[in-house]
Coordinates of C-alpha atoms in Angstrom, one line a residue:
X1 CA -4.9 79.4 56.5
X2 CA -5.9 77.6 59.7
X3 CA -6.9 74.0 59.5
X4 CA -10.4 74.8 60.8
X5 CA -10.9 77.3 58.0
X6 CA -9.7 74.7 55.4
X7 CA -12.2 72.1 56.8
X8 CA -15.0 74.7 56.7
X9 CA -14.2 75.6 53.1
X10 CA -14.0 71.9 52.1
X11 CA -17.4 71.2 53.7
X12 CA -18.9 74.2 52.0
X13 CA -17.7 73.1 48.6
X14 CA -18.9 69.6 49.2
X15 CA -22.4 70.8 50.1
X16 CA -22.7 73.0 47.0
X17 CA -20.5 70.7 44.8
X18 CA -19.4 73.7 42.8
X19 CA -17.5 72.1 39.9
X20 CA -18.1 70.3 36.7
X21 CA -20.6 73.1 35.8
X22 CA -23.0 71.9 38.5
X23 CA -24.4 73.8 41.4
X24 CA -25.8 71.5 44.1
X25 CA -28.0 72.2 47.1
X26 CA -28.9 68.5 47.3
X27 CA -30.1 67.2 50.6
X28 CA -29.8 70.4 52.6
X29 CA -33.3 70.0 54.0
X30 CA -34.0 73.7 53.6
X31 CA -37.5 75.1 53.9
X32 CA -37.5 77.8 51.2
X33 CA -40.7 79.9 51.5
X34 CA -39.9 83.5 50.7
X35 CA -37.6 85.5 48.5
X36 CA -35.4 86.2 51.5
X37 CA -35.0 82.5 52.2
X38 CA -33.4 81.9 48.8
X39 CA -31.2 84.9 48.7
X40 CA -28.0 82.8 49.0
X41 CA -29.2 80.3 46.5
X42 CA -30.2 83.0 44.0
X43 CA -26.8 84.7 44.5
X44 CA -25.0 81.4 43.8
X45 CA -27.0 80.8 40.6
X46 CA -26.4 84.3 39.4
X47 CA -22.6 84.2 40.0
X48 CA -22.2 80.7 38.6
X49 CA -20.8 81.1 35.1
X50 CA -21.7 78.5 32.5
X51 CA -24.2 76.7 34.8
X52 CA -25.2 73.4 33.2
X53 CA -26.7 71.5 36.1
X54 CA -28.7 72.5 39.2
X55 CA -29.5 70.2 42.0
X56 CA -32.3 71.2 44.4
X57 CA -33.5 67.8 45.5
X58 CA -34.1 67.2 49.2
X59 CA -35.4 70.7 50.0
X60 CA -38.9 72.1 50.0
X61 CA -39.7 75.1 47.8
X62 CA -42.7 77.3 48.0
X63 CA -44.3 79.5 45.3
X64 CA -42.6 82.7 46.2
X65 CA -39.2 81.1 46.6
X66 CA -39.7 79.3 43.2
X67 CA -40.4 82.6 41.5
X68 CA -37.2 84.1 42.9
X69 CA -35.1 81.1 41.8
X70 CA -36.8 81.3 38.4
X71 CA -35.8 84.9 37.9
X72 CA -32.2 83.9 38.5
X73 CA -32.5 81.1 36.0
X74 CA -33.7 83.4 33.2
X75 CA -30.2 84.2 32.1
X76 CA -28.7 80.7 32.4
X77 CA -28.8 79.8 28.7
X78 CA -26.5 76.8 29.1
X79 CA -28.5 74.9 31.7
X80 CA -29.0 71.4 30.6
X81 CA -29.7 69.2 33.6
X82 CA -32.3 69.9 36.3
X83 CA -32.3 67.5 39.3
X84 CA -35.4 68.6 41.1
X85 CA -36.8 65.5 42.8
X86 CA -38.3 65.5 46.3
X87 CA -38.6 69.3 46.2
X88 CA -42.0 69.9 47.5
X89 CA -42.2 67.9 50.8
X90 CA -44.9 69.3 53.0
X91 CA -46.4 71.6 50.4
X92 CA -50.0 71.9 49.5
X93 CA -50.9 70.3 46.3
X94 CA -52.1 73.7 45.0
X95 CA -48.7 75.2 45.6
X96 CA -46.8 72.9 43.3
X97 CA -48.2 73.7 39.9
X98 CA -47.5 77.5 40.0
X99 CA -44.0 76.8 41.3
X100 CA -43.3 74.4 38.4
X101 CA -44.8 76.9 35.9
X102 CA -42.5 79.6 37.2
X103 CA -39.4 77.4 36.9
X104 CA -40.5 76.1 33.5
X105 CA -41.1 79.6 32.1
X106 CA -37.6 80.6 33.3
X107 CA -36.0 77.8 31.4
X108 CA -37.9 78.7 28.2
X109 CA -37.1 82.4 28.6
X110 CA -33.4 81.5 28.9
X111 CA -33.5 79.4 25.8
X112 CA -32.1 76.5 27.8
X113 CA -31.8 73.1 26.0
X114 CA -32.5 70.4 28.6
X115 CA -31.0 66.9 28.3
X116 CA -32.2 65.7 31.8
X117 CA -35.2 66.5 33.9
X118 CA -35.8 64.7 37.2
X119 CA -39.0 65.6 39.1
X120 CA -39.4 62.3 40.9
X121 CA -40.9 61.9 44.4
X122 CA -42.9 65.1 44.3
X123 CA -46.4 63.6 44.4
X124 CA -47.9 66.4 42.4
X125 CA -50.6 64.5 40.7
X126 CA -52.2 65.4 37.4
X127 CA -52.1 69.1 38.2
X128 CA -48.4 68.9 38.6
X129 CA -48.1 67.4 35.1
X130 CA -50.1 70.4 33.8
X131 CA -47.5 72.6 35.5
X132 CA -44.8 71.2 33.3
X133 CA -46.9 70.6 30.2
X134 CA -45.9 73.8 28.4
X135 CA -42.2 73.2 29.2
X136 CA -42.4 69.7 27.8
X137 CA -43.9 70.9 24.6
X138 CA -41.4 73.8 24.2
X139 CA -38.1 74.0 22.3
X140 CA -36.3 73.7 25.7
X141 CA -37.2 70.0 25.7
X142 CA -36.6 69.2 22.1
X143 CA -33.1 68.0 23.2
X144 CA -34.4 66.0 26.2
X145 CA -32.7 62.6 26.7
X146 CA -33.8 61.5 30.2
X147 CA -37.2 62.2 31.8
X148 CA -37.7 60.9 35.4
X149 CA -41.1 61.2 37.0
X150 CA -41.0 58.4 39.5
X151 CA -43.5 58.4 42.3
X152 CA -45.4 61.5 41.3
X153 CA -49.0 60.2 41.6
X154 CA -49.8 61.3 38.0
X155 CA -52.7 58.9 37.7
X156 CA -54.5 58.1 34.4
X157 CA -55.2 61.8 33.7
X158 CA -51.6 62.8 34.3
X159 CA -50.3 60.0 32.1
X160 CA -52.5 61.2 29.2
X161 CA -51.4 64.8 29.6
X162 CA -47.7 63.7 29.7
X163 CA -48.2 61.5 26.6
X164 CA -49.9 64.3 24.7
X165 CA -47.0 66.7 25.7
X166 CA -44.3 64.3 24.5
X167 CA -46.2 63.7 21.3
X168 CA -46.4 67.5 20.6
X169 CA -42.8 67.9 21.5
X170 CA -41.8 65.2 19.0
X171 CA -44.1 66.8 16.3
X172 CA -42.6 70.3 16.7
X173 CA -39.0 69.1 17.0
X174 CA -39.5 66.9 13.9
X175 CA -40.8 69.9 11.9
X176 CA -37.5 71.7 12.8
X177 CA -35.5 68.7 11.5
X178 CA -34.3 67.5 14.9
X179 CA -36.9 65.1 16.4
X180 CA -37.1 64.4 20.1
X181 CA -35.0 61.4 20.9
X182 CA -35.8 60.5 24.5
X183 CA -33.6 57.7 25.7
X184 CA -34.6 57.1 29.4
X185 CA -38.2 57.2 30.7
X186 CA -38.9 56.6 34.4
X187 CA -42.4 56.7 35.7
X188 CA -42.9 54.1 38.4
X189 CA -45.5 54.3 41.2
X190 CA -47.8 56.6 39.3
X191 CA -51.1 54.7 39.1
X192 CA -51.1 55.0 35.3
X193 CA -53.2 51.9 34.9
X194 CA -54.2 50.7 31.4
X195 CA -55.4 54.0 30.0
X196 CA -52.3 56.0 31.0
X197 CA -50.0 53.2 29.9
X198 CA -51.7 52.9 26.5
X199 CA -51.5 56.7 25.9
X200 CA -47.8 56.7 26.7
X201 CA -47.3 53.7 24.5
X202 CA -48.5 55.7 21.6
X203 CA -45.9 58.4 22.4
X204 CA -43.1 55.7 22.7
X205 CA -44.0 54.3 19.4
X206 CA -43.8 57.7 17.8
X207 CA -40.4 58.5 19.2
X208 CA -38.7 55.1 18.6
X209 CA -35.5 56.2 20.5
X210 CA -36.0 54.7 24.0
X211 CA -33.2 52.8 25.6
X212 CA -34.6 52.4 29.1
X213 CA -38.2 52.1 30.2
X214 CA -39.0 52.0 33.9
X215 CA -42.7 51.8 34.8
X216 CA -43.0 49.5 37.9
X217 CA -46.0 49.5 40.2
X218 CA -48.6 51.2 38.0
X219 CA -51.6 48.9 38.2
X220 CA -51.2 48.0 34.5
X221 CA -53.0 44.9 33.4
X222 CA -52.8 42.9 30.1
X223 CA -54.4 45.5 27.8
X224 CA -51.9 48.2 28.9
X225 CA -49.0 45.7 28.8
X226 CA -50.0 44.6 25.3
X227 CA -50.0 48.3 24.2
X228 CA -46.6 48.8 25.7
X229 CA -45.4 45.6 24.0
X230 CA -46.5 47.0 20.7
X231 CA -44.5 50.2 21.4
X232 CA -41.4 48.3 22.3
X233 CA -41.2 46.9 18.8
X234 CA -40.6 50.4 17.5
X235 CA -37.7 51.1 19.9
X236 CA -34.9 48.8 18.6
X237 CA -32.3 50.3 20.9
X238 CA -34.0 49.3 24.2
X239 CA -31.6 48.0 26.8
X240 CA -33.7 48.0 29.9
X241 CA -37.3 47.1 30.4
X242 CA -38.6 47.3 33.9
X243 CA -42.3 46.7 34.4
X244 CA -42.0 45.1 37.9
X245 CA -45.2 44.7 40.0
X246 CA -47.8 45.1 37.2
X247 CA -50.2 42.3 36.2
X248 CA -49.3 40.7 32.9
X249 CA -51.1 37.4 33.2
X250 CA -50.7 35.0 30.4
X251 CA -51.9 37.3 27.6
X252 CA -49.7 40.2 28.5
X253 CA -46.7 38.0 28.9
X254 CA -47.2 36.4 25.5
X255 CA -47.6 39.8 23.9
X256 CA -44.4 41.1 25.5
X257 CA -42.5 37.9 24.6
X258 CA -43.5 38.3 20.9
X259 CA -42.4 41.9 20.9
X260 CA -39.0 41.1 22.4
X261 CA -38.2 38.7 19.6
X262 CA -37.4 41.8 17.5
X263 CA -35.2 43.5 20.1
X264 CA -31.5 42.7 19.9
X265 CA -30.0 45.1 22.4
X266 CA -31.9 44.3 25.6
X267 CA -29.7 43.6 28.6
X268 CA -32.1 43.8 31.6
X269 CA -35.6 42.5 31.9
X270 CA -37.5 43.0 35.1
X271 CA -40.9 41.3 35.0
X272 CA -40.8 40.3 38.7
X273 CA -44.1 40.2 40.6
X274 CA -46.0 40.5 37.3
X275 CA -47.9 37.3 37.4
X276 CA -46.6 36.1 34.0
X277 CA -47.7 32.5 34.9
X278 CA -46.4 29.3 33.4
X279 CA -47.7 29.9 29.9
X280 CA -46.3 33.4 29.8
X281 CA -42.9 32.0 31.0
X282 CA -42.9 29.4 28.3
X283 CA -43.5 32.2 25.7
X284 CA -40.6 34.2 27.2
X285 CA -38.4 31.0 27.0
X286 CA -39.2 30.7 23.3
X287 CA -38.1 34.3 22.8
X288 CA -34.9 33.6 24.8
X289 CA -34.1 30.8 22.4
X290 CA -34.6 32.9 19.3
X291 CA -33.3 36.3 20.4
X292 CA -32.1 38.6 23.2
X293 CA -28.4 37.7 22.5
X294 CA -26.8 40.0 25.0
X295 CA -29.2 39.6 27.9
X296 CA -27.5 40.1 31.3
X297 CA -30.4 40.1 33.8
X298 CA -33.7 38.3 33.8
X299 CA -36.2 38.7 36.7
X300 CA -39.3 36.5 36.5
X301 CA -39.8 36.2 40.3
X302 CA -43.2 35.9 42.0
X303 CA -45.0 35.0 38.8
X304 CA -46.8 31.7 39.7
X305 CA -44.4 29.8 37.4
X306 CA -44.4 26.1 37.9
X307 CA -41.4 23.7 37.7
X308 CA -41.8 22.7 34.0
X309 CA -42.0 26.3 32.8
X310 CA -39.1 27.4 35.0
X311 CA -36.9 24.6 33.5
X312 CA -37.8 25.7 30.0
X313 CA -36.7 29.2 30.9
X314 CA -33.4 27.8 32.3
X315 CA -32.7 25.7 29.2
X316 CA -33.4 28.6 26.9
X317 CA -30.6 30.6 28.6
X318 CA -27.8 28.1 27.9
X319 CA -26.6 30.2 24.9
X320 CA -26.5 33.5 26.8
X321 CA -22.8 34.1 27.6
X322 CA -23.5 37.6 29.0
X323 CA -26.1 36.5 31.5
X324 CA -25.3 37.5 35.1
X325 CA -28.5 37.1 37.0
X326 CA -31.6 34.9 36.8
X327 CA -34.3 35.5 39.4
X328 CA -37.0 32.9 39.7
X329 CA -37.6 33.3 43.4
X330 CA -41.1 33.3 44.8
X331 CA -42.6 31.0 42.2
X332 CA -44.4 27.6 42.5
X333 CA -41.6 25.1 41.9
X334 CA -41.8 23.0 45.1
X335 CA -38.8 21.4 46.8
X336 CA -38.2 18.9 43.9
X337 CA -38.6 21.7 41.4
X338 CA -36.1 23.9 43.1
X339 CA -33.6 21.1 43.1
X340 CA -34.3 20.3 39.5
X341 CA -33.8 23.9 38.5
X342 CA -30.5 24.1 40.4
X343 CA -29.3 20.9 38.8
X344 CA -30.2 22.2 35.3
X345 CA -28.3 25.5 35.8
X346 CA -25.3 23.6 37.2
X347 CA -25.3 21.3 34.2
X348 CA -24.9 24.3 32.0
X349 CA -22.1 25.7 34.2
X350 CA -24.5 28.6 35.1
X351 CA -25.2 27.7 38.8
X352 CA -23.7 31.0 40.0
X353 CA -26.2 32.9 37.8
X354 CA -29.3 31.5 39.6
X355 CA -30.5 33.6 42.5
X356 CA -32.0 32.5 45.8
X357 CA -35.1 30.3 45.7
X358 CA -35.8 30.7 49.4
X359 CA -39.2 32.3 48.9
X360 CA -40.6 29.6 46.7
X361 CA -44.3 29.2 47.2
X362 CA -44.4 25.4 46.7
X363 CA -46.2 23.5 44.0
X364 CA -49.6 24.7 43.0
X365 CA -52.6 22.6 44.0
X366 CA -54.8 21.4 41.2
X367 CA -57.7 23.7 42.2
X368 CA -55.3 26.7 42.2
X369 CA -54.2 25.9 38.7
X370 CA -57.9 25.6 37.7
X371 CA -58.5 29.0 39.4
X372 CA -55.8 30.6 37.3
X373 CA -57.4 29.2 34.1
X374 CA -60.7 30.5 35.2
X375 CA -59.4 34.0 35.7
X376 CA -57.8 34.0 32.3
X377 CA -61.0 32.8 30.6
X378 CA -63.0 35.4 32.6
X379 CA -60.7 38.1 31.3
X380 CA -61.2 37.0 27.7
X381 CA -65.0 37.0 28.2
X382 CA -65.1 40.4 29.8
X383 CA -62.9 41.9 27.1
X384 CA -65.1 40.4 24.4
X385 CA -68.2 41.8 26.1
X386 CA -66.6 45.2 26.2
X387 CA -65.5 45.1 22.6
X388 CA -68.6 43.6 21.1
X389 CA -71.2 45.1 23.5
X390 CA -74.9 44.7 22.8
X391 CA -75.2 44.2 19.0
X392 CA -78.8 45.2 18.8
X393 CA -79.7 49.0 18.6
X394 CA -82.8 50.7 19.7
X395 CA -85.4 52.2 17.4
X396 CA -85.4 56.0 17.7
X397 CA -88.5 58.1 18.4
X398 CA -89.1 58.6 14.7
X399 CA -89.5 54.9 14.1
X400 CA -86.2 54.4 12.2
X401 CA -85.1 50.8 12.2
X402 CA -81.8 49.6 13.6
X403 CA -79.0 48.6 11.3
X404 CA -80.0 45.0 11.9
X405 CA -83.5 45.8 10.3
X406 CA -85.6 45.0 13.4
X407 CA -87.6 47.6 15.3
X408 CA -86.7 47.6 19.0
X409 CA -87.7 49.2 22.3
X410 CA -91.3 49.8 21.3
X411 CA -93.9 50.9 23.8
X412 CA -95.1 47.3 24.2
X413 CA -91.7 45.8 24.5
X414 CA -88.9 47.6 26.3
X415 CA -86.5 44.7 26.2
X416 CA -83.9 44.6 23.5
X417 CA -83.1 41.2 21.9
X418 CA -79.5 40.4 22.1
X419 CA -77.2 37.6 21.0
X420 CA -75.7 35.7 24.0
X421 CA -72.0 34.8 23.8
X422 CA -71.9 31.0 23.8
X423 CA -70.0 29.4 26.6
X424 CA -68.8 25.9 25.9
X425 CA -68.5 24.8 29.5
X426 CA -68.9 26.0 33.0
X427 CA -65.6 26.6 34.9
X428 CA -66.4 24.0 37.4
X429 CA -68.0 20.9 35.7
X430 CA -70.0 18.6 37.9
X431 CA -67.6 15.7 37.6
X432 CA -64.6 17.8 38.8
X433 CA -63.1 16.4 42.0
X434 CA -63.1 19.9 43.5
X435 CA -66.9 19.9 43.2
X436 CA -67.2 16.7 45.1
X437 CA -65.1 17.9 47.9
X438 CA -66.7 21.3 48.2
X439 CA -70.2 20.8 46.9
X440 CA -71.8 23.3 49.2
X441 CA -69.5 26.1 48.1
X442 CA -69.8 25.2 44.5
X443 CA -73.6 25.2 44.7
X444 CA -73.5 28.8 45.6
X445 CA -71.4 29.8 42.6
X446 CA -72.8 31.2 39.4
X447 CA -71.7 29.7 36.2
X448 CA -70.2 32.1 33.6
X449 CA -73.2 31.6 31.4
X450 CA -75.6 32.7 34.1
X451 CA -73.3 35.5 35.1
X452 CA -73.1 36.8 31.6
X453 CA -76.8 36.5 31.0
X454 CA -77.6 38.3 34.2
X455 CA -75.2 41.1 33.3
X456 CA -76.8 41.6 29.9
X457 CA -80.3 41.6 31.5
X458 CA -79.2 44.3 33.9
X459 CA -77.7 46.4 31.1
X460 CA -80.8 46.3 28.9
X461 CA -83.4 46.6 31.6
X462 CA -85.6 49.8 31.3
X463 CA -84.7 50.7 34.9
X464 CA -81.0 51.0 34.0

């Protein structure tokens, strides 16, 4: 055989990666619109005996092409791994769900038992999640071990649909004696927010089998973080927790720290850019002293952590022989704080573990620290207001009294009497030095008491 022919064959085999029971069309950049456009791919699938893995990432598949591929998959009973990320570039949002439905129906018809499903980077939104909902609930996913849905734009709605599907899958598989044991869950950059994260947390708690959770950049605040923390307690085999670039604040960080005290297998923690703040870092340091015996990587970067809290974290790591990386970059240590941290790590013979501190933000000014405290207190008040609401209830048209025994909202008086939440002190007392330096700005501010009262008045006004 001529050398050119050998090279061509080698290149062809490399492209399709025919071997190890895997057929790969990865990164071909093919635009697959019609049945004719996938004739070769369909032929390869049909002729591939004992196909266990199919890679289609890096191509763009239309509805008709997906239907043709699906037909070929209907006889692939041994298919276990579907790597279908970045598969709909340039497609209309309306094209993606029917394509996913066709492929999912084929897997179910074949009786496939999936262990890995990767649909990342497809930006299909909530409708795309609906496209795989039936598949996720089916017996084909009772054996699922890894689910990757990174950067799919699921949103809150998609997160709730996904959580419900996983819950149903666990329920059905448990009834058959082999409950779903998902190990790896990846859903970063999906705008899940608190509601989506909370729904998924309930599914995680039910499964109890997770080893890796990756949910960075989802707009999750402390209520969602707290829900996830509660779910983590029920997953004792967790090795990796990645919630980078969400907003813990003190309350979320403390909740997560408490949950991690019960986890003995965690090796990687990524809470970078999560605004854990100093009090949250101190709580995490306490957990480090009491648990996490095999921790390898800890990322608390860009969290508004001050020198004292950073030193507590460092000191809590001295009995962590497996530690390889500590990232505290981008915090608020100041030059002296950075030097103190380096000296502390060197004194424990762990200087090589500490990452760069080149992006340190410098020490927090007093007014910045006060601002952080104000934000935390404001969060508490807002949550209390949401939970407690207006305690009084209106009298109905038949004159029934409220549970509190007082008639309300009569013709003569449309205003409901409510109990104001007491506020001990304004955030900016008059003797604060910040006030004296910026009196004009402070004069225009509204105290929390006034803000809360005005909010309640708006809510109970007849015009609302």
